Protein backbone atom coordinates (compact mmCIF):
# COMPACT_ATOMS: atom_id res chain seq x y z
CA UNK A 1 0.00 0.00 0.00
CA UNK A 2 1.40 3.43 -0.89
CA UNK A 3 1.95 6.09 1.75
CA UNK A 4 -0.93 8.14 0.24
CA UNK A 5 -3.50 5.35 0.45
CA UNK A 6 -2.33 4.53 4.00
CA UNK A 7 -3.03 8.14 4.91
CA UNK A 8 -6.59 8.15 3.64
CA UNK A 9 -7.96 4.77 4.68
CA UNK A 10 -10.89 4.75 7.15
CA UNK A 11 -10.82 3.92 10.83
CA UNK A 12 -11.93 0.50 12.08
CA UNK A 13 -14.75 0.24 14.63
CA UNK A 14 -13.14 -0.36 18.00
CA UNK A 15 -14.33 -1.81 21.30
CA UNK A 16 -14.05 -0.31 24.76
CA UNK A 17 -11.30 2.26 25.31
CA UNK A 18 -8.84 0.72 27.78
CA UNK A 19 -6.19 3.42 28.00
CA UNK A 20 -5.34 6.75 26.42
CA UNK A 21 -1.70 7.79 26.40
CA UNK A 22 0.01 10.85 24.95
CA UNK A 23 0.46 9.40 21.45
CA UNK A 24 -1.81 6.33 21.32
CA UNK A 25 -5.20 4.98 22.43
CA UNK A 26 -5.67 1.31 23.29
CA UNK A 27 -9.02 -0.40 22.63
CA UNK A 28 -10.36 -3.84 23.48
CA UNK A 29 -11.55 -6.09 20.62
CA UNK A 30 -13.92 -9.07 20.48
CA UNK A 31 -10.89 -11.29 21.17
CA UNK A 32 -9.43 -10.87 24.69
CA UNK A 33 -5.98 -11.83 23.37
CA UNK A 34 -5.99 -8.99 20.83
CA UNK A 35 -6.00 -5.20 21.38
CA UNK A 36 -6.28 -2.35 18.90
CA UNK A 37 -3.82 0.56 19.06
CA UNK A 38 -4.88 3.89 17.54
CA UNK A 39 -1.93 6.18 16.67
CA UNK A 40 -2.65 9.88 17.27
CA UNK A 41 -1.20 13.02 15.68
CA UNK A 42 -0.89 14.58 19.17
CA UNK A 43 2.67 15.33 20.22
CA UNK A 44 4.03 16.07 23.68
CA UNK A 45 7.51 16.68 25.02
CA UNK A 46 9.23 17.37 28.34
CA UNK A 47 6.78 15.21 30.32
CA UNK A 48 3.78 16.80 28.52
CA UNK A 49 4.77 20.37 29.42
CA UNK A 50 4.95 21.05 25.69
CA UNK A 51 1.94 19.99 23.61
CA UNK A 52 1.13 20.17 19.92
CA UNK A 53 0.15 18.19 16.89
CA UNK A 54 2.19 16.78 14.02
CA UNK A 55 -0.10 16.27 11.02
CA UNK A 56 0.17 12.73 9.68
CA UNK A 57 2.29 11.54 12.62
CA UNK A 58 -0.17 8.80 13.55
CA UNK A 59 -0.01 7.30 10.07
CA UNK A 60 3.79 7.60 9.87
CA UNK A 61 4.36 6.01 13.28
CA UNK A 62 1.87 3.22 12.61
CA UNK A 63 3.33 2.29 9.20
CA UNK A 64 6.94 2.62 10.30
CA UNK A 65 6.41 0.59 13.47
CA UNK A 66 4.63 -2.13 11.47
CA UNK A 67 7.54 -2.34 9.01
CA UNK A 68 10.16 -2.47 11.75
CA UNK A 69 8.21 -4.99 13.84
CA UNK A 70 8.18 -7.21 10.72
CA UNK A 71 11.95 -6.74 10.50
CA UNK A 72 12.25 -7.85 14.12
CA UNK A 73 10.02 -10.90 13.67
CA UNK A 74 11.93 -11.90 10.52
CA UNK A 75 15.09 -11.91 12.65
CA UNK A 76 13.71 -13.87 15.59
CA UNK A 77 12.80 -10.98 17.91
CA UNK A 78 9.24 -11.59 19.17
CA UNK A 79 6.91 -8.57 19.09
CA UNK A 80 3.29 -7.74 19.92
CA UNK A 81 2.54 -6.84 16.26
CA UNK A 82 -0.28 -8.61 14.39
CA UNK A 83 -1.37 -6.34 11.51
CA UNK A 84 -2.70 -2.90 10.57
CA UNK A 85 -6.42 -2.86 9.68
CA UNK A 86 -6.18 0.85 8.73
CA UNK A 87 -3.49 3.51 8.28
CA UNK A 88 -3.51 4.59 11.91
CA UNK A 89 -4.47 1.39 13.68
CA UNK A 90 -2.47 -1.67 14.66
CA UNK A 91 -3.79 -4.93 16.06
CA UNK A 92 -1.46 -6.19 18.76
CA UNK A 93 -1.23 -9.16 21.11
CA UNK A 94 -2.56 -8.35 24.58
CA UNK A 95 0.44 -8.19 26.93
CA UNK A 96 1.19 -6.80 30.38
CA UNK A 97 3.50 -3.85 29.73
CA UNK A 98 6.52 -3.65 32.05
CA UNK A 99 6.79 -0.18 33.66
CA UNK A 100 10.32 0.13 32.31
CA UNK A 101 11.61 2.21 29.39
CA UNK A 102 14.70 0.58 27.89
CA UNK A 103 16.90 3.16 26.15
CA UNK A 104 19.80 2.18 23.89
CA UNK A 105 22.34 4.80 22.87
CA UNK A 106 25.02 4.68 20.17
CA UNK A 107 25.87 8.38 20.12
CA UNK A 108 25.64 10.90 22.97
CA UNK A 109 22.57 13.15 22.80
CA UNK A 110 19.66 14.36 24.92
CA UNK A 111 19.63 13.49 28.61
CA UNK A 112 22.96 11.63 28.39
CA UNK A 113 24.70 14.89 27.44
CA UNK A 114 22.74 16.88 30.03
CA UNK A 115 23.51 14.46 32.85
CA UNK A 116 27.12 13.50 32.08
CA UNK A 117 28.57 16.48 30.23
CA UNK A 118 29.48 14.29 27.24
CA UNK A 119 29.56 16.37 24.06
CA UNK A 120 26.63 16.00 21.65
CA UNK A 121 27.59 13.58 18.89
CA UNK A 122 30.27 11.68 20.83
CA UNK A 123 30.34 8.14 19.43
CA UNK A 124 30.06 5.66 22.30
CA UNK A 125 32.69 2.91 22.31
CA UNK A 126 29.88 0.37 22.85
CA UNK A 127 26.09 0.71 22.94
CA UNK A 128 24.80 1.95 26.28
CA UNK A 129 21.65 0.25 27.65
CA UNK A 130 19.71 2.17 30.30
CA UNK A 131 16.52 1.48 32.23
CA UNK A 132 14.08 4.23 33.18
CA UNK A 133 11.04 3.98 35.45
CA UNK A 134 7.95 4.54 33.25
CA UNK A 135 6.20 6.87 35.66
CA UNK A 136 5.10 10.34 34.48
CA UNK A 137 4.41 11.51 38.04
CA UNK A 138 8.09 10.95 38.88
CA UNK A 139 9.37 12.21 35.50
CA UNK A 140 10.58 8.78 34.26
CA UNK A 141 13.74 8.62 36.44
CA UNK A 142 16.86 6.63 35.52
CA UNK A 143 16.94 3.28 37.37
CA UNK A 144 19.88 1.39 38.79
CA UNK A 145 19.85 -2.43 38.89
CA UNK A 146 19.35 -2.26 42.66
CA UNK A 147 16.38 0.09 42.23
CA UNK A 148 14.86 -2.29 39.65
CA UNK A 149 15.14 -5.00 42.32
CA UNK A 150 13.93 -2.73 45.13
CA UNK A 151 10.79 -1.75 43.22
CA UNK A 152 10.32 -5.31 41.95
CA UNK A 153 9.86 -3.99 38.42
CA UNK A 154 11.38 -7.06 36.77
CA UNK A 155 13.21 -10.22 37.82
CA UNK A 156 17.00 -10.42 37.38
CA UNK A 157 16.43 -12.90 34.55
CA UNK A 158 14.03 -10.51 32.84
CA UNK A 159 16.52 -7.64 33.17
CA UNK A 160 19.24 -9.82 31.57
CA UNK A 161 16.84 -10.76 28.80
CA UNK A 162 15.76 -7.13 28.26
CA UNK A 163 19.40 -6.10 27.87
CA UNK A 164 20.13 -8.92 25.40
CA UNK A 165 16.99 -8.17 23.38
CA UNK A 166 17.68 -4.42 23.37
CA UNK A 167 21.23 -4.97 22.05
CA UNK A 168 20.00 -7.38 19.36
CA UNK A 169 17.30 -4.88 18.33
CA UNK A 170 19.97 -2.16 18.22
CA UNK A 171 22.13 -4.27 15.86
CA UNK A 172 19.17 -4.90 13.55
CA UNK A 173 17.90 -1.30 13.58
CA UNK A 174 21.35 0.26 13.20
CA UNK A 175 22.06 -1.84 10.08
CA UNK A 176 18.57 -1.19 8.68
CA UNK A 177 18.66 2.61 9.17
CA UNK A 178 22.18 2.70 7.75
CA UNK A 179 20.75 1.29 4.50
CA UNK A 180 18.26 4.19 4.62
CA UNK A 181 21.09 6.75 4.92
CA UNK A 182 20.05 7.42 8.52
CA UNK A 183 22.18 7.18 11.68
CA UNK A 184 20.40 5.63 14.67
CA UNK A 185 21.60 7.79 17.57
CA UNK A 186 19.42 6.37 20.35
CA UNK A 187 15.93 4.98 20.97
CA UNK A 188 13.45 3.89 23.62
CA UNK A 189 11.78 0.47 23.77
CA UNK A 190 8.96 -0.95 25.83
CA UNK A 191 8.33 -4.62 26.46
CA UNK A 192 5.32 -6.68 27.50
CA UNK A 193 4.79 -10.15 28.97
CA UNK A 194 2.32 -12.48 27.27
CA UNK A 195 0.18 -15.25 28.78
CA UNK A 196 3.10 -17.71 28.34
CA UNK A 197 5.40 -15.38 30.33
CA UNK A 198 7.34 -14.56 27.16
CA UNK A 199 8.88 -11.09 26.75
CA UNK A 200 7.63 -9.35 23.59
CA UNK A 201 8.81 -6.07 22.08
CA UNK A 202 5.80 -3.73 22.33
CA UNK A 203 4.86 -0.02 21.95
CA UNK A 204 6.29 1.49 18.73
CA UNK A 205 9.51 2.20 16.84
CA UNK A 206 9.12 5.61 15.23
CA UNK A 207 10.60 9.12 14.96
CA UNK A 208 8.79 9.76 18.28
CA UNK A 209 10.90 7.16 20.05
CA UNK A 210 14.21 7.23 18.12
CA UNK A 211 16.83 9.90 17.43
CA UNK A 212 17.55 9.70 13.72
CA UNK A 213 20.16 11.78 11.88
CA UNK A 214 20.27 12.24 8.12
CA UNK A 215 23.69 10.98 6.96
CA UNK A 216 23.83 13.48 4.09
CA UNK A 217 23.65 16.47 6.47
CA UNK A 218 26.39 17.57 8.87
CA UNK A 219 24.63 20.62 10.32
CA UNK A 220 23.51 19.68 13.87
CA UNK A 221 19.99 21.05 13.31
CA UNK A 222 19.43 20.18 9.65
CA UNK A 223 20.40 16.51 10.16
CA UNK A 224 17.61 15.92 12.74
CA UNK A 225 14.78 13.72 11.36
CA UNK A 226 12.92 12.87 14.58
CA UNK A 227 10.85 14.31 17.42
CA UNK A 228 13.73 16.59 18.43
CA UNK A 229 12.48 18.84 15.57
CA UNK A 230 9.28 19.28 17.61
CA UNK A 231 11.01 19.35 21.02
CA UNK A 232 13.50 22.01 19.88
CA UNK A 233 11.18 23.99 17.53
CA UNK A 234 13.39 23.25 14.51
CA UNK A 235 10.46 23.39 12.00
CA UNK A 236 9.60 21.05 9.08
CA UNK A 237 8.54 18.34 11.53
CA UNK A 238 5.93 16.73 9.25
CA UNK A 239 8.35 16.70 6.30
CA UNK A 240 11.05 14.99 8.40
CA UNK A 241 8.64 12.28 9.59
CA UNK A 242 7.44 11.68 6.00
CA UNK A 243 11.04 11.47 4.76
CA UNK A 244 11.91 8.87 7.38
CA UNK A 245 8.87 6.76 6.52
CA UNK A 246 9.58 6.94 2.77
CA UNK A 247 13.14 5.74 3.31
CA UNK A 248 12.08 3.01 5.73
CA UNK A 249 9.37 1.65 3.42
CA UNK A 250 11.79 1.66 0.48
CA UNK A 251 13.89 -1.02 2.22
CA UNK A 252 12.51 -4.56 2.23
CA UNK A 253 12.62 -6.50 5.48
P1 LIG B 1 16.65 11.03 26.34
O1 LIG B 1 16.86 10.24 27.60
O2 LIG B 1 17.93 11.49 25.75
O3 LIG B 1 15.64 12.13 26.53
O4 LIG B 1 15.97 10.03 25.29
C1 LIG B 1 16.68 8.95 24.75
C2 LIG B 1 15.88 8.33 23.61
O5 LIG B 1 14.72 7.69 24.12
C3 LIG B 1 15.38 9.34 22.58
O6 LIG B 1 15.40 8.71 21.30
C4 LIG B 1 13.96 9.61 22.99
O7 LIG B 1 13.15 9.92 21.88
C5 LIG B 1 13.55 8.27 23.61
N1 LIG B 1 12.68 8.47 24.77
C6 LIG B 1 13.02 8.47 26.08
N2 LIG B 1 11.95 8.65 26.87
C7 LIG B 1 10.91 8.77 26.06
C8 LIG B 1 9.51 8.96 26.29
O8 LIG B 1 9.01 9.04 27.43
N3 LIG B 1 8.73 9.06 25.18
C9 LIG B 1 9.24 8.96 23.92
N4 LIG B 1 8.42 9.07 22.87
N5 LIG B 1 10.55 8.75 23.68
C10 LIG B 1 11.36 8.66 24.74
Coordinates of C-alpha atoms and ligand atoms in Angstrom, one line a residue:
X1 CA 0.0 0.0 0.0
X2 CA 1.4 3.4 -0.9
X3 CA 1.9 6.1 1.7
X4 CA -0.9 8.1 0.2
X5 CA -3.5 5.4 0.4
X6 CA -2.3 4.5 4.0
X7 CA -3.0 8.1 4.9
X8 CA -6.6 8.2 3.6
X9 CA -8.0 4.8 4.7
X10 CA -10.9 4.7 7.2
X11 CA -10.8 3.9 10.8
X12 CA -11.9 0.5 12.1
X13 CA -14.7 0.2 14.6
X14 CA -13.1 -0.4 18.0
X15 CA -14.3 -1.8 21.3
X16 CA -14.0 -0.3 24.8
X17 CA -11.3 2.3 25.3
X18 CA -8.8 0.7 27.8
X19 CA -6.2 3.4 28.0
X20 CA -5.3 6.7 26.4
X21 CA -1.7 7.8 26.4
X22 CA 0.0 10.8 25.0
X23 CA 0.5 9.4 21.5
X24 CA -1.8 6.3 21.3
X25 CA -5.2 5.0 22.4
X26 CA -5.7 1.3 23.3
X27 CA -9.0 -0.4 22.6
X28 CA -10.4 -3.8 23.5
X29 CA -11.5 -6.1 20.6
X30 CA -13.9 -9.1 20.5
X31 CA -10.9 -11.3 21.2
X32 CA -9.4 -10.9 24.7
X33 CA -6.0 -11.8 23.4
X34 CA -6.0 -9.0 20.8
X35 CA -6.0 -5.2 21.4
X36 CA -6.3 -2.3 18.9
X37 CA -3.8 0.6 19.1
X38 CA -4.9 3.9 17.5
X39 CA -1.9 6.2 16.7
X40 CA -2.6 9.9 17.3
X41 CA -1.2 13.0 15.7
X42 CA -0.9 14.6 19.2
X43 CA 2.7 15.3 20.2
X44 CA 4.0 16.1 23.7
X45 CA 7.5 16.7 25.0
X46 CA 9.2 17.4 28.3
X47 CA 6.8 15.2 30.3
X48 CA 3.8 16.8 28.5
X49 CA 4.8 20.4 29.4
X50 CA 5.0 21.1 25.7
X51 CA 1.9 20.0 23.6
X52 CA 1.1 20.2 19.9
X53 CA 0.2 18.2 16.9
X54 CA 2.2 16.8 14.0
X55 CA -0.1 16.3 11.0
X56 CA 0.2 12.7 9.7
X57 CA 2.3 11.5 12.6
X58 CA -0.2 8.8 13.5
X59 CA 0.0 7.3 10.1
X60 CA 3.8 7.6 9.9
X61 CA 4.4 6.0 13.3
X62 CA 1.9 3.2 12.6
X63 CA 3.3 2.3 9.2
X64 CA 6.9 2.6 10.3
X65 CA 6.4 0.6 13.5
X66 CA 4.6 -2.1 11.5
X67 CA 7.5 -2.3 9.0
X68 CA 10.2 -2.5 11.8
X69 CA 8.2 -5.0 13.8
X70 CA 8.2 -7.2 10.7
X71 CA 11.9 -6.7 10.5
X72 CA 12.3 -7.8 14.1
X73 CA 10.0 -10.9 13.7
X74 CA 11.9 -11.9 10.5
X75 CA 15.1 -11.9 12.6
X76 CA 13.7 -13.9 15.6
X77 CA 12.8 -11.0 17.9
X78 CA 9.2 -11.6 19.2
X79 CA 6.9 -8.6 19.1
X80 CA 3.3 -7.7 19.9
X81 CA 2.5 -6.8 16.3
X82 CA -0.3 -8.6 14.4
X83 CA -1.4 -6.3 11.5
X84 CA -2.7 -2.9 10.6
X85 CA -6.4 -2.9 9.7
X86 CA -6.2 0.9 8.7
X87 CA -3.5 3.5 8.3
X88 CA -3.5 4.6 11.9
X89 CA -4.5 1.4 13.7
X90 CA -2.5 -1.7 14.7
X91 CA -3.8 -4.9 16.1
X92 CA -1.5 -6.2 18.8
X93 CA -1.2 -9.2 21.1
X94 CA -2.6 -8.4 24.6
X95 CA 0.4 -8.2 26.9
X96 CA 1.2 -6.8 30.4
X97 CA 3.5 -3.8 29.7
X98 CA 6.5 -3.6 32.1
X99 CA 6.8 -0.2 33.7
X100 CA 10.3 0.1 32.3
X101 CA 11.6 2.2 29.4
X102 CA 14.7 0.6 27.9
X103 CA 16.9 3.2 26.1
X104 CA 19.8 2.2 23.9
X105 CA 22.3 4.8 22.9
X106 CA 25.0 4.7 20.2
X107 CA 25.9 8.4 20.1
X108 CA 25.6 10.9 23.0
X109 CA 22.6 13.1 22.8
X110 CA 19.7 14.4 24.9
X111 CA 19.6 13.5 28.6
X112 CA 23.0 11.6 28.4
X113 CA 24.7 14.9 27.4
X114 CA 22.7 16.9 30.0
X115 CA 23.5 14.5 32.9
X116 CA 27.1 13.5 32.1
X117 CA 28.6 16.5 30.2
X118 CA 29.5 14.3 27.2
X119 CA 29.6 16.4 24.1
X120 CA 26.6 16.0 21.6
X121 CA 27.6 13.6 18.9
X122 CA 30.3 11.7 20.8
X123 CA 30.3 8.1 19.4
X124 CA 30.1 5.7 22.3
X125 CA 32.7 2.9 22.3
X126 CA 29.9 0.4 22.9
X127 CA 26.1 0.7 22.9
X128 CA 24.8 2.0 26.3
X129 CA 21.7 0.3 27.7
X130 CA 19.7 2.2 30.3
X131 CA 16.5 1.5 32.2
X132 CA 14.1 4.2 33.2
X133 CA 11.0 4.0 35.4
X134 CA 7.9 4.5 33.3
X135 CA 6.2 6.9 35.7
X136 CA 5.1 10.3 34.5
X137 CA 4.4 11.5 38.0
X138 CA 8.1 10.9 38.9
X139 CA 9.4 12.2 35.5
X140 CA 10.6 8.8 34.3
X141 CA 13.7 8.6 36.4
X142 CA 16.9 6.6 35.5
X143 CA 16.9 3.3 37.4
X144 CA 19.9 1.4 38.8
X145 CA 19.9 -2.4 38.9
X146 CA 19.4 -2.3 42.7
X147 CA 16.4 0.1 42.2
X148 CA 14.9 -2.3 39.6
X149 CA 15.1 -5.0 42.3
X150 CA 13.9 -2.7 45.1
X151 CA 10.8 -1.7 43.2
X152 CA 10.3 -5.3 42.0
X153 CA 9.9 -4.0 38.4
X154 CA 11.4 -7.1 36.8
X155 CA 13.2 -10.2 37.8
X156 CA 17.0 -10.4 37.4
X157 CA 16.4 -12.9 34.5
X158 CA 14.0 -10.5 32.8
X159 CA 16.5 -7.6 33.2
X160 CA 19.2 -9.8 31.6
X161 CA 16.8 -10.8 28.8
X162 CA 15.8 -7.1 28.3
X163 CA 19.4 -6.1 27.9
X164 CA 20.1 -8.9 25.4
X165 CA 17.0 -8.2 23.4
X166 CA 17.7 -4.4 23.4
X167 CA 21.2 -5.0 22.0
X168 CA 20.0 -7.4 19.4
X169 CA 17.3 -4.9 18.3
X170 CA 20.0 -2.2 18.2
X171 CA 22.1 -4.3 15.9
X172 CA 19.2 -4.9 13.5
X173 CA 17.9 -1.3 13.6
X174 CA 21.4 0.3 13.2
X175 CA 22.1 -1.8 10.1
X176 CA 18.6 -1.2 8.7
X177 CA 18.7 2.6 9.2
X178 CA 22.2 2.7 7.7
X179 CA 20.7 1.3 4.5
X180 CA 18.3 4.2 4.6
X181 CA 21.1 6.7 4.9
X182 CA 20.1 7.4 8.5
X183 CA 22.2 7.2 11.7
X184 CA 20.4 5.6 14.7
X185 CA 21.6 7.8 17.6
X186 CA 19.4 6.4 20.3
X187 CA 15.9 5.0 21.0
X188 CA 13.5 3.9 23.6
X189 CA 11.8 0.5 23.8
X190 CA 9.0 -1.0 25.8
X191 CA 8.3 -4.6 26.5
X192 CA 5.3 -6.7 27.5
X193 CA 4.8 -10.2 29.0
X194 CA 2.3 -12.5 27.3
X195 CA 0.2 -15.3 28.8
X196 CA 3.1 -17.7 28.3
X197 CA 5.4 -15.4 30.3
X198 CA 7.3 -14.6 27.2
X199 CA 8.9 -11.1 26.8
X200 CA 7.6 -9.4 23.6
X201 CA 8.8 -6.1 22.1
X202 CA 5.8 -3.7 22.3
X203 CA 4.9 0.0 22.0
X204 CA 6.3 1.5 18.7
X205 CA 9.5 2.2 16.8
X206 CA 9.1 5.6 15.2
X207 CA 10.6 9.1 15.0
X208 CA 8.8 9.8 18.3
X209 CA 10.9 7.2 20.0
X210 CA 14.2 7.2 18.1
X211 CA 16.8 9.9 17.4
X212 CA 17.5 9.7 13.7
X213 CA 20.2 11.8 11.9
X214 CA 20.3 12.2 8.1
X215 CA 23.7 11.0 7.0
X216 CA 23.8 13.5 4.1
X217 CA 23.6 16.5 6.5
X218 CA 26.4 17.6 8.9
X219 CA 24.6 20.6 10.3
X220 CA 23.5 19.7 13.9
X221 CA 20.0 21.1 13.3
X222 CA 19.4 20.2 9.6
X223 CA 20.4 16.5 10.2
X224 CA 17.6 15.9 12.7
X225 CA 14.8 13.7 11.4
X226 CA 12.9 12.9 14.6
X227 CA 10.9 14.3 17.4
X228 CA 13.7 16.6 18.4
X229 CA 12.5 18.8 15.6
X230 CA 9.3 19.3 17.6
X231 CA 11.0 19.3 21.0
X232 CA 13.5 22.0 19.9
X233 CA 11.2 24.0 17.5
X234 CA 13.4 23.2 14.5
X235 CA 10.5 23.4 12.0
X236 CA 9.6 21.0 9.1
X237 CA 8.5 18.3 11.5
X238 CA 5.9 16.7 9.2
X239 CA 8.3 16.7 6.3
X240 CA 11.0 15.0 8.4
X241 CA 8.6 12.3 9.6
X242 CA 7.4 11.7 6.0
X243 CA 11.0 11.5 4.8
X244 CA 11.9 8.9 7.4
X245 CA 8.9 6.8 6.5
X246 CA 9.6 6.9 2.8
X247 CA 13.1 5.7 3.3
X248 CA 12.1 3.0 5.7
X249 CA 9.4 1.7 3.4
X250 CA 11.8 1.7 0.5
X251 CA 13.9 -1.0 2.2
X252 CA 12.5 -4.6 2.2
X253 CA 12.6 -6.5 5.5
Ligands
LIG1 P1 16.6 11.0 26.3 O1 16.9 10.2 27.6 O2 17.9 11.5 25.8 O3 15.6 12.1 26.5 O4 16.0 10.0 25.3 C1 16.7 8.9 24.7 C2 15.9 8.3 23.6 O5 14.7 7.7 24.1 C3 15.4 9.3 22.6 O6 15.4 8.7 21.3 C4 14.0 9.6 23.0 O7 13.2 9.9 21.9 C5 13.5 8.3 23.6 N1 12.7 8.5 24.8 C6 13.0 8.5 26.1 N2 11.9 8.7 26.9 C7 10.9 8.8 26.1 C8 9.5 9.0 26.3 O8 9.0 9.0 27.4 N3 8.7 9.1 25.2 C9 9.2 9.0 23.9 N4 8.4 9.1 22.9 N5 10.5 8.7 23.7 C10 11.4 8.7 24.7

